[in-house]
Short mmCIF file of C-alpha atoms and ligand atoms in Angstrom, two decimals:
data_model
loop_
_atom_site.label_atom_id
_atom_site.label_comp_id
_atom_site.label_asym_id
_atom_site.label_seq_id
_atom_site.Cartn_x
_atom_site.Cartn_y
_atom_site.Cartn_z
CA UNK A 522 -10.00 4.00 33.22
CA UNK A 523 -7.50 1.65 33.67
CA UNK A 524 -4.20 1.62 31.23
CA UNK A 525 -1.42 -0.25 30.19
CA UNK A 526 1.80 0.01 32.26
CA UNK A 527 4.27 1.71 30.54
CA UNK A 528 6.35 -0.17 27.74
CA UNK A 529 3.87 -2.78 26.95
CA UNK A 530 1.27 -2.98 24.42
CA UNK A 531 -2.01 -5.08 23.36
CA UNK A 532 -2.74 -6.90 20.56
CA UNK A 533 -5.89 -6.03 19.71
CA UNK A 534 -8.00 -8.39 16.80
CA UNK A 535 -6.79 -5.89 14.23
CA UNK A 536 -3.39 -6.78 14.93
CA UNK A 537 -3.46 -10.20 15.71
CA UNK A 538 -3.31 -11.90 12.78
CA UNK A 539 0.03 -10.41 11.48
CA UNK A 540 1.77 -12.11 14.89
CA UNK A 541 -0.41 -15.57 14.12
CA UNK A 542 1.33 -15.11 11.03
CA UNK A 543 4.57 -14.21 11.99
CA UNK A 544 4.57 -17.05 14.54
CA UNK A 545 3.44 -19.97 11.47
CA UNK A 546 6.62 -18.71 9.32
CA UNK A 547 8.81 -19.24 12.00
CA UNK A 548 7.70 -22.37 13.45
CA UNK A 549 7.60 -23.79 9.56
CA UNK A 550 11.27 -22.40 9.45
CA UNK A 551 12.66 -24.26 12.15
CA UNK A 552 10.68 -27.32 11.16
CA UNK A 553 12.80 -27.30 7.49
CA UNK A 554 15.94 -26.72 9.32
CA UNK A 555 15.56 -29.35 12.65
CA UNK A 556 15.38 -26.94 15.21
CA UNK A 557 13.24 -28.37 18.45
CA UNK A 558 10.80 -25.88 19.86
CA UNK A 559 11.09 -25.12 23.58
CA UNK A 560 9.31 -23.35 26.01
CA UNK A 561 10.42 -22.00 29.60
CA UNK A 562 9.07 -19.83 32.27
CA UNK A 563 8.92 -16.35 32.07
CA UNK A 564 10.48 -16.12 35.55
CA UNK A 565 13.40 -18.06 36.52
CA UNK A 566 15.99 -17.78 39.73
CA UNK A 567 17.25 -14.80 39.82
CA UNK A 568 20.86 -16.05 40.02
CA UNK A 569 19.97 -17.68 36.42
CA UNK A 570 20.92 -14.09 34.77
CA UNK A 571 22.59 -12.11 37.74
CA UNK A 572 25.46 -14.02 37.07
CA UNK A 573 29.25 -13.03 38.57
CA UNK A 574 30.78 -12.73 34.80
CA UNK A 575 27.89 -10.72 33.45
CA UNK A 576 27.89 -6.94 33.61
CA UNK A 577 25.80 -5.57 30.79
CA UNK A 578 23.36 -3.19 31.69
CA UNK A 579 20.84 -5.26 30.56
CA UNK A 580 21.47 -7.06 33.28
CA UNK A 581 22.79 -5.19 35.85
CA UNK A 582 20.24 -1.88 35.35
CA UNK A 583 16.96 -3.62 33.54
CA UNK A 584 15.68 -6.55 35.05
CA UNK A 585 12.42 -6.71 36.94
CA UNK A 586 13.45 -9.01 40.15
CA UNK A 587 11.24 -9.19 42.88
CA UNK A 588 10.89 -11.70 45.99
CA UNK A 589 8.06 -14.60 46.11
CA UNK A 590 5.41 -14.77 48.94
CA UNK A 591 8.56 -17.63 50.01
CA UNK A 592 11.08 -14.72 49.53
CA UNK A 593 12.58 -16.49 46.69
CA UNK A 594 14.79 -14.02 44.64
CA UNK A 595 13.48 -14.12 41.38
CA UNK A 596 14.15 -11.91 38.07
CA UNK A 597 11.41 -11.84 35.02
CA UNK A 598 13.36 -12.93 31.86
CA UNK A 599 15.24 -9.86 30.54
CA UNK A 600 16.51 -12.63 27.09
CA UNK A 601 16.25 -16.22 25.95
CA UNK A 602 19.06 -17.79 26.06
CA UNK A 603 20.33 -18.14 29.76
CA UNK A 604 17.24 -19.58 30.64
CA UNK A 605 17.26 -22.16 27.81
CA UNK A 606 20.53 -23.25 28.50
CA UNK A 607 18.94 -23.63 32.51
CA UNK A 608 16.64 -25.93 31.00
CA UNK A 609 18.66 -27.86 29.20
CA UNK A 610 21.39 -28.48 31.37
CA UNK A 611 18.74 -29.12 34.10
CA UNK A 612 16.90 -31.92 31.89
CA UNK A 613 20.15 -33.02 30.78
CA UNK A 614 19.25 -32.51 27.14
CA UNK A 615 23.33 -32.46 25.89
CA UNK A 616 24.68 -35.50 24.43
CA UNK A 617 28.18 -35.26 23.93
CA UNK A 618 28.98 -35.08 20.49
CA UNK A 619 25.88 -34.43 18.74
CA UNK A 620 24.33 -30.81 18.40
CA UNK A 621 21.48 -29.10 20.10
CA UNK A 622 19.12 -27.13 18.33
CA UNK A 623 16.45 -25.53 19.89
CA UNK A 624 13.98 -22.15 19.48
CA UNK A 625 12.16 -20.54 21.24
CA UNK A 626 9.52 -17.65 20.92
CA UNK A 627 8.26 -15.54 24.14
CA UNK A 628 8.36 -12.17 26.12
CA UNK A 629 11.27 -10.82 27.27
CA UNK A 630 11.09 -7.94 30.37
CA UNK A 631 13.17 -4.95 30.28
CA UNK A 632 13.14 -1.91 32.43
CA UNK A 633 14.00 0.13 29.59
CA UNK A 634 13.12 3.85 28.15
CA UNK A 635 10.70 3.26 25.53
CA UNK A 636 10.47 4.66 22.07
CA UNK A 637 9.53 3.24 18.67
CA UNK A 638 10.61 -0.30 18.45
CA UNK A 639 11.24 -0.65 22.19
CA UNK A 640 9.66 -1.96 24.72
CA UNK A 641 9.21 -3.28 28.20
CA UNK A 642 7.62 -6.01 27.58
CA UNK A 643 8.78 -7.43 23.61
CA UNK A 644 8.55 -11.13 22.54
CA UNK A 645 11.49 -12.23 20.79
CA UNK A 646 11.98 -15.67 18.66
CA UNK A 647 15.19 -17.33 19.43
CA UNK A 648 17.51 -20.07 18.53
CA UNK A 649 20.65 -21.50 20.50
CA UNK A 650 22.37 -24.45 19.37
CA UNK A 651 24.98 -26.51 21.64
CA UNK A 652 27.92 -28.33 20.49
CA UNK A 653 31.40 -28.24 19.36
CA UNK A 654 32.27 -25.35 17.52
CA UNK A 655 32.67 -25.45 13.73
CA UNK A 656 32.87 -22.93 10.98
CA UNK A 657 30.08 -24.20 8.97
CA UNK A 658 27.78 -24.14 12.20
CA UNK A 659 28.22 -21.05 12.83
CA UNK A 660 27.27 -20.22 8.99
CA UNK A 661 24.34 -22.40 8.87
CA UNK A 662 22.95 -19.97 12.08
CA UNK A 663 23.55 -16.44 10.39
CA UNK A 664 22.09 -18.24 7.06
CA UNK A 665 19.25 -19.49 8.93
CA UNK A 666 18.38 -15.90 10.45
CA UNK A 667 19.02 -14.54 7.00
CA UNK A 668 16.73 -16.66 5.59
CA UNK A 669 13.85 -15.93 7.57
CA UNK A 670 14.07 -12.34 7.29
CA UNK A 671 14.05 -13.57 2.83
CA UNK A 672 10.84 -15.49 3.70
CA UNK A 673 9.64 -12.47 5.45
CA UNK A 674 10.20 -10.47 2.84
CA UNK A 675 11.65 -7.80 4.55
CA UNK A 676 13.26 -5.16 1.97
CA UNK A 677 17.40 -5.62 1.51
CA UNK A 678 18.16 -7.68 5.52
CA UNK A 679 21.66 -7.74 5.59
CA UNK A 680 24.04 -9.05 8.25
CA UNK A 681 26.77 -7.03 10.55
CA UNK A 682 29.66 -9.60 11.23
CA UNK A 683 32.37 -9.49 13.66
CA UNK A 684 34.54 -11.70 15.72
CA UNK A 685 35.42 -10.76 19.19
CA UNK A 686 37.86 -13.54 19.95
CA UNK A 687 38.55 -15.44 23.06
CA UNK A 688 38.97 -14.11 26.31
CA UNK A 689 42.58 -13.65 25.75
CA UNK A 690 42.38 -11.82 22.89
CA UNK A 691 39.45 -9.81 24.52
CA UNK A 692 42.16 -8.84 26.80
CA UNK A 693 44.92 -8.02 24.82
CA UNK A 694 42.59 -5.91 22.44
CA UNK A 695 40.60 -3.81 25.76
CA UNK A 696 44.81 -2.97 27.09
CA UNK A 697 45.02 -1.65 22.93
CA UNK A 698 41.71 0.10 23.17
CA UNK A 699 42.15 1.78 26.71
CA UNK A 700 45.69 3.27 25.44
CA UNK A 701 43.99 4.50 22.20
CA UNK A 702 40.91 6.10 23.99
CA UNK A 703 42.77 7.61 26.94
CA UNK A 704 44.38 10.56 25.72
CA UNK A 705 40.89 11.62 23.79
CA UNK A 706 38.80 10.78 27.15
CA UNK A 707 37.73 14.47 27.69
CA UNK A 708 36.06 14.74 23.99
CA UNK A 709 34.17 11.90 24.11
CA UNK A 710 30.59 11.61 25.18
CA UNK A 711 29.66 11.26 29.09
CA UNK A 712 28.42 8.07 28.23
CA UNK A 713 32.00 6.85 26.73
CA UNK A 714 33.71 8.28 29.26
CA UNK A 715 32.08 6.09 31.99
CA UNK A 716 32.80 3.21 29.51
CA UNK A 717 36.31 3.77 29.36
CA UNK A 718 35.96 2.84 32.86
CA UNK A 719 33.60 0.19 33.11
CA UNK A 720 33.86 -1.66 29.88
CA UNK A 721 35.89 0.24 27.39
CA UNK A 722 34.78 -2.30 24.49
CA UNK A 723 30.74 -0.74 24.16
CA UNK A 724 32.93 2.58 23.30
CA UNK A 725 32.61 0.93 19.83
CA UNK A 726 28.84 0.90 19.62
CA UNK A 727 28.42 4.21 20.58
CA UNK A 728 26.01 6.48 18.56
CA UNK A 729 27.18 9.30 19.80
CA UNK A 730 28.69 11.98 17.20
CA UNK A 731 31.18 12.92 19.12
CA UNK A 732 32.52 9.40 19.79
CA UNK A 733 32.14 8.39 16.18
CA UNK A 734 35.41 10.33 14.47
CA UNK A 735 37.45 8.61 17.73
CA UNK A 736 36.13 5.50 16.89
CA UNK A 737 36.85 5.14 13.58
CA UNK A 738 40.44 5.43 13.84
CA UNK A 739 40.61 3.26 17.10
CA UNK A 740 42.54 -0.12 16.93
CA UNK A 741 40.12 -3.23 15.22
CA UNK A 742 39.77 -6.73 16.90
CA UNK A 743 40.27 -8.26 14.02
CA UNK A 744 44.00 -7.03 13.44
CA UNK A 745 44.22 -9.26 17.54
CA UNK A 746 42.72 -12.34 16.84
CA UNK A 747 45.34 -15.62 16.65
CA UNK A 748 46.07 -17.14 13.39
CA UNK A 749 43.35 -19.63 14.61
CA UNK A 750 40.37 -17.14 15.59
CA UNK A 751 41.27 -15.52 12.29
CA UNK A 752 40.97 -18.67 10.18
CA UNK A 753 37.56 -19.44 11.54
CA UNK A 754 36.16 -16.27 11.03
CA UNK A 755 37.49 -16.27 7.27
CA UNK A 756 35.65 -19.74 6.70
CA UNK A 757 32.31 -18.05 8.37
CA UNK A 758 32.91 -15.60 6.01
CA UNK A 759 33.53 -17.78 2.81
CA UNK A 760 30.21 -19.88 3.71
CA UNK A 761 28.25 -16.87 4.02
CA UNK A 762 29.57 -15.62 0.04
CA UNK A 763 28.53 -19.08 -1.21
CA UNK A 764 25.39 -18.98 0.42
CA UNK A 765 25.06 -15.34 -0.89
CA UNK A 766 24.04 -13.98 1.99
CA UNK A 767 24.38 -9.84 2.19
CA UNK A 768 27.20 -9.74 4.89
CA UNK A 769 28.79 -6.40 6.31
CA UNK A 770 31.94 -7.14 8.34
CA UNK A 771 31.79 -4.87 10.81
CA UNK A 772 34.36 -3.89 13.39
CA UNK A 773 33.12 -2.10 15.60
CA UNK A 774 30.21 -4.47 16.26
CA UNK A 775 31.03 -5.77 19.78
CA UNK A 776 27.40 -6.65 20.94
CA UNK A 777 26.07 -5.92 24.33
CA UNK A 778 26.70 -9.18 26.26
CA UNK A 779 29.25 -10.51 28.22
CA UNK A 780 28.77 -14.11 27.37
CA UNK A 781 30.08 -13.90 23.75
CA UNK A 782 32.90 -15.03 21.96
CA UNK A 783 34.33 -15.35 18.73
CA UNK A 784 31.59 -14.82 15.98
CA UNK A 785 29.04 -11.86 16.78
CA UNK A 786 26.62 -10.66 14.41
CA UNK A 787 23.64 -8.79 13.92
CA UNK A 788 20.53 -8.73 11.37
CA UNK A 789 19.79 -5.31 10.02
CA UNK A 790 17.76 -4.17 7.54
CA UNK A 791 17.37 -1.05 4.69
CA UNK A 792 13.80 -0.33 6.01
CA UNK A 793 13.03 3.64 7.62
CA UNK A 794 10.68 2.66 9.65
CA UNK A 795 13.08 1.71 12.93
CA UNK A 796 14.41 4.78 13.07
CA UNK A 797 17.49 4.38 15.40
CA UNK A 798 16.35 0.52 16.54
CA UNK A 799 17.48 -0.52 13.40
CA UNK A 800 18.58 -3.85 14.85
CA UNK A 801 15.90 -6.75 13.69
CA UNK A 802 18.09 -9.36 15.70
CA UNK A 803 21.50 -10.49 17.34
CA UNK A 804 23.76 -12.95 18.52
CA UNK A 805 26.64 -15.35 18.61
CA UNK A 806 29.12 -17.76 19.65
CA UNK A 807 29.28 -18.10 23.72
CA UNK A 808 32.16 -20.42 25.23
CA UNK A 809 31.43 -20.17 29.35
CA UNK A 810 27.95 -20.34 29.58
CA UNK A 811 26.68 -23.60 29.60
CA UNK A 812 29.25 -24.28 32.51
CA UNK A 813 28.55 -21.03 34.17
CA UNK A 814 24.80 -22.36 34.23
CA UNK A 815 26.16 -26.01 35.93
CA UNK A 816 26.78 -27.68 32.35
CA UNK A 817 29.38 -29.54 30.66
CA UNK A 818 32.41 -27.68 29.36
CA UNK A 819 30.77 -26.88 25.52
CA UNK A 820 30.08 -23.84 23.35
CA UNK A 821 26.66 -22.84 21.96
CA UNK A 822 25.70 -20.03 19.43
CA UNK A 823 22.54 -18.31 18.96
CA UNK A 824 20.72 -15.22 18.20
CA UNK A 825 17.63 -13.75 18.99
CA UNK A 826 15.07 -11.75 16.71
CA UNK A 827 12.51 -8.90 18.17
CA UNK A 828 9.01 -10.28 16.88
CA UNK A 829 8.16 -6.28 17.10
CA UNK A 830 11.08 -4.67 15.13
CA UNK A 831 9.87 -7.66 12.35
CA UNK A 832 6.46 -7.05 12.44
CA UNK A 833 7.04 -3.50 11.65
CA UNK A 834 9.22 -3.61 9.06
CA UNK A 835 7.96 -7.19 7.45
CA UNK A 836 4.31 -6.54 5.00
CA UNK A 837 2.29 -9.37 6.89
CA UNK A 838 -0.92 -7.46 6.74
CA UNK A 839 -4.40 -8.30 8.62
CA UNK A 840 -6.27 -9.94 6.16
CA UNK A 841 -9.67 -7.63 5.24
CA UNK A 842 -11.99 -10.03 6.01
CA UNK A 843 -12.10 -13.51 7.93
CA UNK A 844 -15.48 -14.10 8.03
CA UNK A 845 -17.14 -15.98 4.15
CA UNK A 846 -20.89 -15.39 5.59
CA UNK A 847 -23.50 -14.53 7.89
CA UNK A 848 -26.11 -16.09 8.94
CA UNK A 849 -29.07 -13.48 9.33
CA UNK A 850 -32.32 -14.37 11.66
CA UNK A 851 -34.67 -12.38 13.58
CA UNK A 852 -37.13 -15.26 14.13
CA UNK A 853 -36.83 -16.53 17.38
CA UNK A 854 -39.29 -19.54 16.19
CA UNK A 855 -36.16 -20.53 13.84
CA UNK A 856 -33.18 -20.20 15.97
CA UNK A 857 -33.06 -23.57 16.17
CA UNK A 858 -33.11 -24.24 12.58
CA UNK A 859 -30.64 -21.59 11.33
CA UNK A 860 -28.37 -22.46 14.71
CA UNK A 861 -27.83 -25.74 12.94
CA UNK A 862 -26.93 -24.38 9.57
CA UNK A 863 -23.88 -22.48 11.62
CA UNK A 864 -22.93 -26.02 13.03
CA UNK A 865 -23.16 -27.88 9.89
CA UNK A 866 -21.50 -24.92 7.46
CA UNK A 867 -18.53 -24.62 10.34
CA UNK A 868 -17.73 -27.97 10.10
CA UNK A 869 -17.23 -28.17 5.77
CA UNK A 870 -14.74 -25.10 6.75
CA UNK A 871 -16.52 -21.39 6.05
CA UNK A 872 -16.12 -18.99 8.37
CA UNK A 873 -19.27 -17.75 9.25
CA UNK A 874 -20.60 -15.45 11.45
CA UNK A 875 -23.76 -15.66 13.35
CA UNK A 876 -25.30 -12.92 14.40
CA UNK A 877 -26.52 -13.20 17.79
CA UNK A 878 -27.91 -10.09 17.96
CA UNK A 879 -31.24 -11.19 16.75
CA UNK A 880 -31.34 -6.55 15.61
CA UNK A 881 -33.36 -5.79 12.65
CA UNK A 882 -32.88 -7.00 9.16
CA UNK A 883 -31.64 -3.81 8.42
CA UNK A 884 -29.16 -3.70 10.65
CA UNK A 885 -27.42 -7.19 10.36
CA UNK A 886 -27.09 -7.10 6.48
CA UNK A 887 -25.27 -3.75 7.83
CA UNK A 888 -22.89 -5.84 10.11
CA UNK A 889 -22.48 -8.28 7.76
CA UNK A 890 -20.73 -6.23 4.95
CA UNK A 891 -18.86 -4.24 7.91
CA UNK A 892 -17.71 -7.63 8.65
CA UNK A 893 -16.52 -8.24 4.76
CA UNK A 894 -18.93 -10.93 4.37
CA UNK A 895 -19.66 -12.16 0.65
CA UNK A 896 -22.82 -13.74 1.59
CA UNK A 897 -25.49 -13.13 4.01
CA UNK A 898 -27.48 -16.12 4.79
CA UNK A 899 -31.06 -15.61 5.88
CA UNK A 900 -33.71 -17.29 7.15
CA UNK A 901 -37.11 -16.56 8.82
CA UNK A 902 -40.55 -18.81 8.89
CA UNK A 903 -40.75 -19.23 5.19
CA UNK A 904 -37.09 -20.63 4.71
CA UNK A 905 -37.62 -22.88 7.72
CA UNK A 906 -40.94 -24.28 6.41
CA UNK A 907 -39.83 -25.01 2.99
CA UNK A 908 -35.85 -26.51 4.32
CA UNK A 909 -34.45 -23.73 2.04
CA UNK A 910 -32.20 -20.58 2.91
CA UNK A 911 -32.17 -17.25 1.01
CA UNK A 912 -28.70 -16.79 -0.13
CA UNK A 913 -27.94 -12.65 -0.62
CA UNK A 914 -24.62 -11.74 -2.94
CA UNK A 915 -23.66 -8.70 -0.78
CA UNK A 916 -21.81 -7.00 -3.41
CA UNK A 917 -24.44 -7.28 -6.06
CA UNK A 918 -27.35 -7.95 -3.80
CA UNK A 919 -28.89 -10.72 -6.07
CA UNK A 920 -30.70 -13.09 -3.84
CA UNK A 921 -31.71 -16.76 -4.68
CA UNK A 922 -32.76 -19.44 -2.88
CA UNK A 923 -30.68 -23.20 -1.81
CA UNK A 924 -31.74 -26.25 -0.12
CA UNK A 925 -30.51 -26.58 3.42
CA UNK A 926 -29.31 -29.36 2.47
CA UNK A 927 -27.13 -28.32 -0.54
CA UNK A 928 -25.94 -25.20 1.15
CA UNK A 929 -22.86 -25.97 2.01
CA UNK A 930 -21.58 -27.30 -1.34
CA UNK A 931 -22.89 -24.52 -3.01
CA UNK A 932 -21.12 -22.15 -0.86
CA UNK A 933 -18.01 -23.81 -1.07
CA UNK A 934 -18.14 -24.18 -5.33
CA UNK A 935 -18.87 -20.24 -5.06
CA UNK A 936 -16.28 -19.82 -2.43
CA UNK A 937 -13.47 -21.59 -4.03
CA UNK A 938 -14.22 -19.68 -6.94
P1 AMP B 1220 19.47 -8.35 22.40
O1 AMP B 1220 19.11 -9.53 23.24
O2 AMP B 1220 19.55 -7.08 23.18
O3 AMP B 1220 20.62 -8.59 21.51
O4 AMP B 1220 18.23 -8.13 21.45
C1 AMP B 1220 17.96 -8.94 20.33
C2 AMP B 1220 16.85 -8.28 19.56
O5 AMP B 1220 15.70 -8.16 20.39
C3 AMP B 1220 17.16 -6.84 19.15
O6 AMP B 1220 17.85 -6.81 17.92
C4 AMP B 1220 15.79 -6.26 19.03
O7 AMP B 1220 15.20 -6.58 17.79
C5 AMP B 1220 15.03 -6.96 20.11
N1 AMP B 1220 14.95 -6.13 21.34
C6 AMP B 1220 15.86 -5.98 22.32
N2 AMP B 1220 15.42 -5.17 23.29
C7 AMP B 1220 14.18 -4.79 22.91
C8 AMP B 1220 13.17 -3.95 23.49
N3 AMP B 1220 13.35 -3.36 24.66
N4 AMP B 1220 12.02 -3.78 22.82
C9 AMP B 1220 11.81 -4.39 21.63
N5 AMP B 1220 12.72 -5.19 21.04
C10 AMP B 1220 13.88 -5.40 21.67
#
């Protein structure tokens, strides 16, 4: 038998109507707050992410690239946004000094080790928004995200906040943190010690125990950024209070990008049930990228959400039952005649179910409370003679007989009620 490769999953009928869901919420979401949907190709150039200034192993050790039958180097989407920002440069969608805002919702490839809540393939929802930064932007984001995780009604979401500064201050802070770490190199983890090499900054996210005491004493961002950064962040901050969103600020929250600056953040929440991938979503302010990607000089922020990670933790259960009734035959003389019942109940609105089987009686009235039918509609020579259909109640089992005609507003009146 064939399987699934590694990482990926299916969505089988039981599960699908929790993502239909899912997806409805968000797109209603962005409706109420003016975001523009947008949709782009799960493969782009690769050069689109294997960018010079990007060195996150997301990018450097997880992408899927491969060559077209043209040898074109191509990479499958390993995140959202630098493709997005592809697009809209490329259809010139930035008018100077209005905002952008866009979502998005699609898969995402990553060459990853999977466990609970990750994945190789994993959609993720998405929203950037280009334009001139501004506190109160930056707010209205984190709120929005917040928001949605409220409609979702997933239990106590709460946001990690941080700002990383500008490049300069980036700088300043990595010469602080490579004097601090240095003298405790040989205690911390492998991991960190390859960091403190490479990029001394994702020290700070390390889970590692042994990192963790080191890192809580280590110098914070915060006490680096200039009077300006700082001011900013401190009206993100007061925005978020009056919109009484649960905010953590978080120092040591550095996220795993390259691309960001200023405000980071991430959307957490209380739930058990993502073990150690307790991150629902993540993002923030980037300053280079739209140029980087052949665009004007302006900033964007965004964040991304794993649809997984907020399936899992949200309660949009699979509804019991989809189907209202079905419509029983064994006659083959009557097909025709019950065939058009289906067409003309479907179009008032019920859900029924046919049963094409054409089993025994026996059997279908069997499928049809499997199913979670409340009605079972049947009809052999006697019903077709007289125009009527014999209507069966299968909880109770009481069975009466309707006029073709008047079927349909007597299921609906029963239905409704
Ligand atoms: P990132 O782009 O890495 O900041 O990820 C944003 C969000 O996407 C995370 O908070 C997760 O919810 C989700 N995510 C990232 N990587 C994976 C993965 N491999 N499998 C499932 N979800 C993921």
């Amino acid at each position: 038998m064939f399987q699934k490769p590694k990482g990926t999953y299916d969505v089988t009928p039981n599960e699908s109507h929790a993502w239909r869901t899912l997806e409805t919420i968000i797109h209603e979401t962005m409706h109420q707050f003016n975001y523009h949907y947008m949709r782009t190709p799960l493969f782009e150039s690769s050069d689109v992410f294997h960018r010079h200034s990007e060195h996150s192993d997301m990018v450097t050790k997880e992408t899927y690239d491969f060559q077209d039958r043209g040898n074109r180097p191509l990479t499958l989407r390993p995140e959202g946004t630098a493709g997005i920002i592809r697009s809209i440069v490329e259809n010139k969608l930035i008018q100077p000094g209005h905002i952008l805002p866009v979502y998005y919702i699609g898969p995402n490839y990553r060459y990853e080790r999977p466990q609970k809540g990750r994945f190789r393939e994993f959609y993720q929802f998405g929203v950037e928004v280009i334009g001139t930064p501004h506190p109160s932007l930056d707010a209205d984001v984190i709120i929005l995200g917040f928001r949605l995780l409220q409609k979702l009604t997933i239990n106590k979401p709460r946001v990690l906040l941080n700002s990383i500064g500008s490049l300069d201050t980036r700088k300043k802070y990595l010469q602080a943190l490579i004097s601090y770490f240095t003298p405790y190199k040989d205690e911390l983890s492998k991991e960190s010690q390859h960091r403190l090499k490479q990029n001394p900054l994702r020290i700070l996210d390390s889970k590692q125990k042994e990192d963790q005491i080191i890192v809580s004493n280590a110098p914070k961002i915060i006490d680096y950024l200039s009077e300006e950064e700082r001011t900013y962040f401190e009206e993100v901050c007061l925005l978020l209070d009056r919109a009484e969103v649960s905010y953590a600020v978080t120092h040591t929250l550095v996220r795993g990008l390259d691309y960001y600056a200023n405000t980071v953040f991430e959307f957490v929440s209380e739930s058990e049930v993502l073990g150690t991938q307790n991150a629902l979503g993540g993002g923030g302010r980037y300053e280079s990228l739209v140029q980087e990607l052949g665009g004007p000089e302006v900033s964007g922020i965004g964040f991304a959400f794993g649809m997984e990670r907020l399936l899992m933790v949200s309660n949009l259960s699979n509804p019991s039952s989809v189907v209202d009734v079905c419509i029983i035959t064994q006659d083959a003389s009557v097909y025709a005649y019950a065939y058009e019942t289906l067409l003309a109940l479907r179009s008032s609105g019920i859900h029924v179910f046919y049963d094409f089987s054409y089993k025994s009686m026996k059997a279908q009235l069997k499928h049809a409370s499997a199913l979670g039918a409340t009605y079972a509609l049947i009809i052999g020579e006697e019903e077709y003679k007289k125009h009527t259909i014999a209507v069966k109640d299968l909880k109770t089992f009481n069975q009466t007989t309707i006029n073709q005609h008047d079927i349909h507003t007597y299921l609906l009146e029963k239905l409704g009620a």
